[in-house]
Coordinates of C-alpha atoms and ligand atoms in Angstrom, one line a residue:
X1 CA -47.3 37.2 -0.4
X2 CA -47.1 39.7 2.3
X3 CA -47.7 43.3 1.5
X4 CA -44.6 44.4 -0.4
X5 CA -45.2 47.7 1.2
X6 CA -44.9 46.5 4.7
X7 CA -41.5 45.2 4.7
X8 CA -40.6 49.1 4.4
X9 CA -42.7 50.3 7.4
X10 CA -39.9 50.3 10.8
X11 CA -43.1 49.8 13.5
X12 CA -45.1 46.4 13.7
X13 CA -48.2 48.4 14.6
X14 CA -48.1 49.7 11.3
X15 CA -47.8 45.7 9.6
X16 CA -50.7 45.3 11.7
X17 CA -53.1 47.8 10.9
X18 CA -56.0 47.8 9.4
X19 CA -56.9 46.1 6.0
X20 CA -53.4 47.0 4.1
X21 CA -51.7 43.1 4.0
X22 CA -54.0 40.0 2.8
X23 CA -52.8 38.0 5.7
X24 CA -55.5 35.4 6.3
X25 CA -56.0 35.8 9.7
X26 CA -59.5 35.6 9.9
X27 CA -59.6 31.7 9.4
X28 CA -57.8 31.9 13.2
X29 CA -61.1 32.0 14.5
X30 CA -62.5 28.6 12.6
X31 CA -59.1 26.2 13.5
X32 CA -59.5 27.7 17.5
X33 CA -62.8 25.9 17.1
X34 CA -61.6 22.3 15.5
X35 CA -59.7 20.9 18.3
X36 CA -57.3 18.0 17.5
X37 CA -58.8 17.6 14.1
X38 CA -55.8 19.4 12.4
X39 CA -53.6 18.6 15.0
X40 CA -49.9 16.9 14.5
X41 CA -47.4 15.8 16.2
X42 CA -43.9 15.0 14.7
X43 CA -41.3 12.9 16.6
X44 CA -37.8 13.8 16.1
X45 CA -36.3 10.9 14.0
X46 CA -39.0 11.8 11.5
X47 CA -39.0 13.7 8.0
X48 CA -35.1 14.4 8.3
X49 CA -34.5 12.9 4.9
X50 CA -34.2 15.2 1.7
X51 CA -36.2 12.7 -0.1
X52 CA -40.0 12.0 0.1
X53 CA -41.5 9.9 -3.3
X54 CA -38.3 9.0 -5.4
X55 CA -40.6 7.4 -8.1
X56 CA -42.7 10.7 -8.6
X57 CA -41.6 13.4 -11.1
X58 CA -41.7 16.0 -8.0
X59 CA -39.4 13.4 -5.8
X60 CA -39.7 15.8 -2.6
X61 CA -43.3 15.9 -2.1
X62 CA -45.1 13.6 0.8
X63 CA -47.5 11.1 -0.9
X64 CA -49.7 12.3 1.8
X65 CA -49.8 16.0 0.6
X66 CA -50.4 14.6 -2.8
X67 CA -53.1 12.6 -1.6
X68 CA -54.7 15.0 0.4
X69 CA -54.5 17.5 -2.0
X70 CA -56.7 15.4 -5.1
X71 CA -58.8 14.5 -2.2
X72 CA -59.9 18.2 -1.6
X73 CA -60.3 19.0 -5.0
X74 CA -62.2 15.9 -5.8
X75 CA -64.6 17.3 -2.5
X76 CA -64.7 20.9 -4.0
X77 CA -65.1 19.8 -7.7
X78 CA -63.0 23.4 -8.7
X79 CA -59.9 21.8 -10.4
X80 CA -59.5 18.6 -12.7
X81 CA -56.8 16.2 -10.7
X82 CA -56.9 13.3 -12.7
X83 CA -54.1 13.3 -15.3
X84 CA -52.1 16.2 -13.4
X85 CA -48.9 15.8 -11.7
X86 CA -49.0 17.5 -8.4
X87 CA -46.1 19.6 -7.1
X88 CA -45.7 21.2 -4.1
X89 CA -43.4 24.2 -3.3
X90 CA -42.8 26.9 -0.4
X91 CA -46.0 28.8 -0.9
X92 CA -47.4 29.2 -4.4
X93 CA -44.9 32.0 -5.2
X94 CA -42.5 29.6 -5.3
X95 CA -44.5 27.4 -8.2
X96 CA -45.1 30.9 -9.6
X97 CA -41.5 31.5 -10.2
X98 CA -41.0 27.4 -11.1
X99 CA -43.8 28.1 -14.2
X100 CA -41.9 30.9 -15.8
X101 CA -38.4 29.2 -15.5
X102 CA -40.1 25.9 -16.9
X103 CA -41.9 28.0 -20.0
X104 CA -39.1 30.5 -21.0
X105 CA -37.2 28.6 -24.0
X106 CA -33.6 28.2 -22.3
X107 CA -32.2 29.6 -25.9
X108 CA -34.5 32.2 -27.0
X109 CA -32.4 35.7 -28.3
X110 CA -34.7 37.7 -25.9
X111 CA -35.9 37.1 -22.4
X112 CA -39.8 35.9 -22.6
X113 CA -42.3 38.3 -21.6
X114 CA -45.0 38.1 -18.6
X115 CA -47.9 39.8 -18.6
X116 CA -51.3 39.6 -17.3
X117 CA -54.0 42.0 -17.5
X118 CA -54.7 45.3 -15.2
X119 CA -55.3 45.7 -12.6
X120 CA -52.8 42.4 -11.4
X121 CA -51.6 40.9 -8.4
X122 CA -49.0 43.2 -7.4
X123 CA -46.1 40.5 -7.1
X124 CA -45.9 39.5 -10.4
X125 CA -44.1 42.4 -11.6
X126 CA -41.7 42.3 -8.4
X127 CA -41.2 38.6 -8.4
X128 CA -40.7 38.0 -12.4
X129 CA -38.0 41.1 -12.4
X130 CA -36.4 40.7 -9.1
X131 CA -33.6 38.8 -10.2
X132 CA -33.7 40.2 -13.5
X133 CA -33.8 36.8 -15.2
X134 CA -32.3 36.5 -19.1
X135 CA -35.2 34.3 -19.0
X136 CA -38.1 35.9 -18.4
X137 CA -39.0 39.2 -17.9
X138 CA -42.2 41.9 -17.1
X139 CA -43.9 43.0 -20.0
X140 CA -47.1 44.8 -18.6
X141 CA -51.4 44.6 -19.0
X142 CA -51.5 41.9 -21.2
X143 CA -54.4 43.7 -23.1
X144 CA -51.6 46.2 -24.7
X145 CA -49.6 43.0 -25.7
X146 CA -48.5 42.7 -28.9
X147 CA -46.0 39.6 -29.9
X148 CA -46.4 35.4 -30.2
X149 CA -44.3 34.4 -27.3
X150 CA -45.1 35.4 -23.7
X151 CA -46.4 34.0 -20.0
X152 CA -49.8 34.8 -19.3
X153 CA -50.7 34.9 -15.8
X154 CA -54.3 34.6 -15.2
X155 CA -55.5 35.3 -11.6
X156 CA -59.5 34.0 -11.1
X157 CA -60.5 35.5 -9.2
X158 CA -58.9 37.9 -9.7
X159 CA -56.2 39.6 -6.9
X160 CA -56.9 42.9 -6.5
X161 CA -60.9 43.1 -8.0
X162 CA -62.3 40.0 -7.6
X163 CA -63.4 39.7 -11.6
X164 CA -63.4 36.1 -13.0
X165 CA -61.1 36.0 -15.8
X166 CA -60.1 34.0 -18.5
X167 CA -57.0 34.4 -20.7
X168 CA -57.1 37.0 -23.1
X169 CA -54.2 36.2 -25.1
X170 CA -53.6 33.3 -27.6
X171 CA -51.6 33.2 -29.6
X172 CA -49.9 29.0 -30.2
X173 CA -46.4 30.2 -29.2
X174 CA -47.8 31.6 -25.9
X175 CA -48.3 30.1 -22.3
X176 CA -51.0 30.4 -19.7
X177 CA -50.6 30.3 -15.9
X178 CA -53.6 30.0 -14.0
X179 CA -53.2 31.3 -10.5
X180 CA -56.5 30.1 -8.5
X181 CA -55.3 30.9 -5.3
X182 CA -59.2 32.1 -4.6
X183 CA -61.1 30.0 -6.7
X184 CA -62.8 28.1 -3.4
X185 CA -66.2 28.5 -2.0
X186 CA -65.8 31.0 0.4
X187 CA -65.0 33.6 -2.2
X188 CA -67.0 32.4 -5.6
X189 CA -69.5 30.0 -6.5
X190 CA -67.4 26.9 -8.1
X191 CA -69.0 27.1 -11.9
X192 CA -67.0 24.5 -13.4
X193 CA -64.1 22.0 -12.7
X194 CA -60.7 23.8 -13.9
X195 CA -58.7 21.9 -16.4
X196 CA -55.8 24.3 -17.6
X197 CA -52.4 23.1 -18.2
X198 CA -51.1 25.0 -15.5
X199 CA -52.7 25.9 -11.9
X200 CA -51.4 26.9 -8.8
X201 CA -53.0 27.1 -5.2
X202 CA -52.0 27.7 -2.1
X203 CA -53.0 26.9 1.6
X204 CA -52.2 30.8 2.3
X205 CA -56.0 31.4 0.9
X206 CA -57.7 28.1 0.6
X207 CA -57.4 27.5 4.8
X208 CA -55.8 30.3 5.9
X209 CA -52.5 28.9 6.6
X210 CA -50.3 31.1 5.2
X211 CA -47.5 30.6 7.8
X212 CA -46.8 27.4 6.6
X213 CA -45.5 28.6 3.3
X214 CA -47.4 25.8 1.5
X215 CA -48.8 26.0 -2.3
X216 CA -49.9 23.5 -4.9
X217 CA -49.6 22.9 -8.4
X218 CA -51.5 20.6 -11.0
X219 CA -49.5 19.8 -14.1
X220 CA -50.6 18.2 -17.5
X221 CA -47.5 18.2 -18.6
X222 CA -45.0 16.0 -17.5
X223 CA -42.0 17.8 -19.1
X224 CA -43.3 20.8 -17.8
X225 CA -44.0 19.4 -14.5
X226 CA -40.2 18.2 -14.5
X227 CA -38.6 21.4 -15.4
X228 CA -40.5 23.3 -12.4
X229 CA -39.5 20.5 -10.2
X230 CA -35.5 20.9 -11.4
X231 CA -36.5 25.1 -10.2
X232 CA -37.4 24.0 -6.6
X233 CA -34.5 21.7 -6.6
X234 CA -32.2 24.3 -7.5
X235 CA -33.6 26.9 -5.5
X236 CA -34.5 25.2 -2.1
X237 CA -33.8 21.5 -2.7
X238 CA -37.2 20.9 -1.8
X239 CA -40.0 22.0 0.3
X240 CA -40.2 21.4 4.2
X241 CA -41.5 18.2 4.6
X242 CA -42.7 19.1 8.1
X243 CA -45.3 21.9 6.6
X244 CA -46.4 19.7 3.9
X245 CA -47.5 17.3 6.5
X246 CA -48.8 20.0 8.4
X247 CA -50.6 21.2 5.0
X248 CA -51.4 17.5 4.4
X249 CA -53.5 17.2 8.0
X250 CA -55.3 20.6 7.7
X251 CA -56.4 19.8 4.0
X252 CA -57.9 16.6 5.3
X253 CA -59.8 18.1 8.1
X254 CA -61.4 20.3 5.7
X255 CA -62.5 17.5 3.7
X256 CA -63.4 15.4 6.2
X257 CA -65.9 18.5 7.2
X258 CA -68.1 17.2 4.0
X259 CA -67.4 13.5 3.9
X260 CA -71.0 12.7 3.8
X261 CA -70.1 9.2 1.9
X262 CA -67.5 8.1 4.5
X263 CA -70.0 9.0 7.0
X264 CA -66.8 11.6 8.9
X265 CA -68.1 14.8 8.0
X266 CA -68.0 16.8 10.8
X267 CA -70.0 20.0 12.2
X268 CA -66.4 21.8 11.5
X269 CA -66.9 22.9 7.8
X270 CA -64.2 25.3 6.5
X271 CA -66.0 26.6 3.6
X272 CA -69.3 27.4 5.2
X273 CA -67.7 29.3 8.0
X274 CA -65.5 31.2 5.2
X275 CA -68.7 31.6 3.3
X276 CA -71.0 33.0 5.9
X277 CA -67.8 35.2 7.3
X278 CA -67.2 36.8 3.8
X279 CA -70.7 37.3 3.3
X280 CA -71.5 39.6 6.3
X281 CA -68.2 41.1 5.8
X282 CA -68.9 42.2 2.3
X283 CA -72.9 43.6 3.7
X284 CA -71.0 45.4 6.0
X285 CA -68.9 47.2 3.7
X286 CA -71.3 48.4 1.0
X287 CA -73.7 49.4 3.9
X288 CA -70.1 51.5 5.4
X289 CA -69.6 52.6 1.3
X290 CA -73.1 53.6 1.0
X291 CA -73.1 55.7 4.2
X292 CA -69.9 57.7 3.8
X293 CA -71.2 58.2 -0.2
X294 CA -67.6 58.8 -1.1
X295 CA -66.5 55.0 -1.9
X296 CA -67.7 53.3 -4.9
X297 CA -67.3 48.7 -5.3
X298 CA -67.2 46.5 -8.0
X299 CA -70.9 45.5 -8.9
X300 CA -72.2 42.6 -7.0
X301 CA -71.9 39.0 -9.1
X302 CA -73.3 35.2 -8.5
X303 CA -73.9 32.1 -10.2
X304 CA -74.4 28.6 -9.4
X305 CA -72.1 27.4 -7.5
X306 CA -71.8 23.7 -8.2
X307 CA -70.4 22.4 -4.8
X308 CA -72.9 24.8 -2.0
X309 CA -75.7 23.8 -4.3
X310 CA -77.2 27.2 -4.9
X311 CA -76.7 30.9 -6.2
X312 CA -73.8 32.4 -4.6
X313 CA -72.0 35.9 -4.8
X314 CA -68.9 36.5 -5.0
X315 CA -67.1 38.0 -2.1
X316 CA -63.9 38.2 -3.2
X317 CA -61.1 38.5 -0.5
X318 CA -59.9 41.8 -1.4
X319 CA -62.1 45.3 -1.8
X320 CA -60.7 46.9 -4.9
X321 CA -62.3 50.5 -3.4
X322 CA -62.8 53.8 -5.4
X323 CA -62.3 57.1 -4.0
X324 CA -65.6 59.1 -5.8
X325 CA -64.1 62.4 -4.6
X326 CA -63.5 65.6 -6.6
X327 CA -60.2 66.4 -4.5
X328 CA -58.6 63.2 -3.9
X329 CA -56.2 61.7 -6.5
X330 CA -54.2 59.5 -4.3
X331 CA -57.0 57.0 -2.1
X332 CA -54.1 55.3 -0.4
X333 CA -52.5 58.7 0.7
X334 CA -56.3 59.9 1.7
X335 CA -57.3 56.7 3.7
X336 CA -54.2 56.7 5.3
X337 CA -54.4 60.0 6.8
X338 CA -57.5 58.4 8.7
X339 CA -55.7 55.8 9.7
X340 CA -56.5 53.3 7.0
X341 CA -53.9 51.5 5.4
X342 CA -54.2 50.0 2.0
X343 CA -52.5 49.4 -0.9
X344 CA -52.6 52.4 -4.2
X345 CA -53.8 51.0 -7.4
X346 CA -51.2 51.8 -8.7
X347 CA -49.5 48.8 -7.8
X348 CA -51.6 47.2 -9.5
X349 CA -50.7 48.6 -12.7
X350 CA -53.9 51.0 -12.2
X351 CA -55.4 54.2 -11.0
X352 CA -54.5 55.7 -7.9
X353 CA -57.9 56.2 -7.0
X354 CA -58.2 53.1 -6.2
X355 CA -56.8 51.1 -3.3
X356 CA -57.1 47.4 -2.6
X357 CA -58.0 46.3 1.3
X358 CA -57.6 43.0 2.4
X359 CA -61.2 41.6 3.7
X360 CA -59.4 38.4 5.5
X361 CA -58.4 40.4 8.7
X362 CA -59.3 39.4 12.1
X363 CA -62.9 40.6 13.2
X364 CA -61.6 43.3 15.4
X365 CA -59.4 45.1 13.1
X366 CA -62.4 44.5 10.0
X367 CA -64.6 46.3 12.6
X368 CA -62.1 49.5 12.8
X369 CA -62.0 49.3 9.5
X370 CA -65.6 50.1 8.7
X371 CA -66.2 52.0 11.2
X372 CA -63.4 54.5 10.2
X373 CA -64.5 53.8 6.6
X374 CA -68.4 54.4 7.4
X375 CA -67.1 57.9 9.0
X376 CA -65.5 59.3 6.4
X377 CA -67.6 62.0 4.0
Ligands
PMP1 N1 -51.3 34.3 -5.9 C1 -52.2 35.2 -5.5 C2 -53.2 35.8 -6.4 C3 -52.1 35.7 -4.1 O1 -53.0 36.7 -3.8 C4 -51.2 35.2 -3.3 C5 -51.1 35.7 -1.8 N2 -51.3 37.0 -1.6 C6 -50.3 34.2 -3.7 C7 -50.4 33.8 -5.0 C8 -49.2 33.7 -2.9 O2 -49.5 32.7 -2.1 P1 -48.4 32.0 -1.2 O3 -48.6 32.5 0.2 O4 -48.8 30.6 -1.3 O5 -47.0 32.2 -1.7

């Protein structure tokens, strides 16, 4: 989602500035470079019907989406795909909000709670109580959770700190959500093949193409799977089938980038470019940390990363920063009087020391960024 914070700011320079939204725009730079490869062109008698796959549970989703979408995680080896329904919606927050209508009990006395633990994506609070549901509603850090029957949403890596959770809740009444909108190589070495009941990816963080509002999910369940279709029928009557053929031919071209088998892979591979990218990015910040002495980061992890083939870090696509100083309480407040904007942990459901900063700007802005960051004592 966009910075939540944004949308209150008057002056588009501001939107813009420096590491405060996680708008993917540093992908720009890899797709300039693909040429037709992820290309499309769409006549104008075509996709104008409502209906896509009239035999499949999630009757609104292009069999070429679905296709495409096993296909890359078959390539990437980070999420199970056989024996999952796949449904699409208008970015992943949509399926967000499809999974907690689908796992609230429609007659429960009390709304269901949502929790997940701190610090957490800071749209799950907003989105779960926006409309302020009788069927759900936010109950907090799931570590201070005490009760049988709640929505945990478990974010691995994790938006805002990178961390690689699991659930830390289980009780048999309860439900898991598992939101793996980073779990791809450029952020984390791929450990294992995912098989929750629930996951939910997006194109926002996976390619970069956040624009075209297109996110995945992979269902075991088929009532499940029905019930969050029936939410994106009632609350869009479907997804644009124009993006998701748009999603469709850009999730291709990155698997094409590795087809050694089928003999198409390409030199245009999404995931080293995103790899190598984060890397330098994330040397470049603890060098700018290190040199201004007042910013402390989450430790350095790796591990084997199943589809590279070798030990990688993870270089997770936000910098949950800490402000070491004496006299500042409020990082946000501090880093934006030097013309750094991020987002206050406290949004986060933690400490206002820390902020979170987006690391999937353009190179330009990135480069203010340390340098202003690098500068500060
Ligand atoms: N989940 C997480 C953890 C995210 O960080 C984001 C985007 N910031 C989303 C979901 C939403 O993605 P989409 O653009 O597909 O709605």
């Amino acid at each position: 989602m966009p910075d939540s914070s944004a949308v209150h700011f008057t002056n588009a320079f501001d939107i813009r500035s420096v590491g405060c939204s996680g708008d993917p725009t540093m992908f720009e730079a890899f797709w300039r470079e693909t040429g037709d490869a992820a290309e499309l062109v769409i006549p104008g008698w075509q996709t104008m019907s409502y209906f896509s796959d009239v035999g499949n549970v999630c009757w609104f989703m292009e069999p070429l989406f679905d296709q495409q979408v096993r296909r890359l995680h078959r390539t990437v080896g980070n999420a199970a795909v056989d024996g999952y329904h796949v449904l699409v919606g208008t970015g992943s927050t949509q399926l967000f909000m499809a999974a907690l209508y689908a796992l609230s009990p429609a007659d429960a006395d009390q709304p269901t709670s949502v929790v997940s633990t701190a610090p957490y994506y800071s749209s799950y609070p907003a989105v779960t109580d926006f409309l302020r549901s009788g069927l759900f509603r936010w109950a907090g850090d799931a570590n201070s959770f005490v009760g049988d029957s709640y929505i945990e949403l478990v974010c691995s890596p994790n938006n805002p700190d990178g961390a690689i959770r699991d659930a830390v809740l289980s009780s048999g009444a309860g439900k898991a959500v598992h939101d793996l909108a980073y779990y791809w190589p450029q952020y984390t070495p791929i450990t294992r093949r995912a098989d929750h009941d629930i996951m939910l990816f997006t194109v926002s963080k996976s390619t970069g193409h956040a624009g075209t509002r297109i996110g995945w999910a992979l269902v075991k369940d088929r009532e499940v799977a029905r019930r969050m279709t029936k939410f994106v029928e009632l609350n869009t009557i479907g997804v644009s089938k124009d993006s998701q053929l748009r999603a469709a031919k850009v999730l291709g071209a990155v698997s094409d980038g590795y087809d050694v088998g089928g003999g198409g892979a390409s030199r245009h591979r999404l995931f080293d470019f995103g790899r190598r990218k984060m890397v330098e990015r994330w040397r470049m910040l603890r060098e700018a940390a290190a040199a201004s002495g007042a910013f402390s980061l989450p430790a350095e992890t790796s591990g084997q990363c199943n589809f590279a083939n070798e030990t990688a870090a993870n270089n997770p696509a936000f910098a949950w920063l800490r402000c070491d100083r004496e006299d500042v309480e409020d990082c946000a407040g501090f880093l934006r009087g030097h013309k750094i904007l991020t987002r206050s942990g406290n949004q986060f459901g933690a400490d206002p020391r820390y902020v979170r900063v987006s690391m999937l700007d353009r190179d330009d802005a990135y480069d203010i960024f340390i340098s202003r960051l690098a500068s500060l004592k």
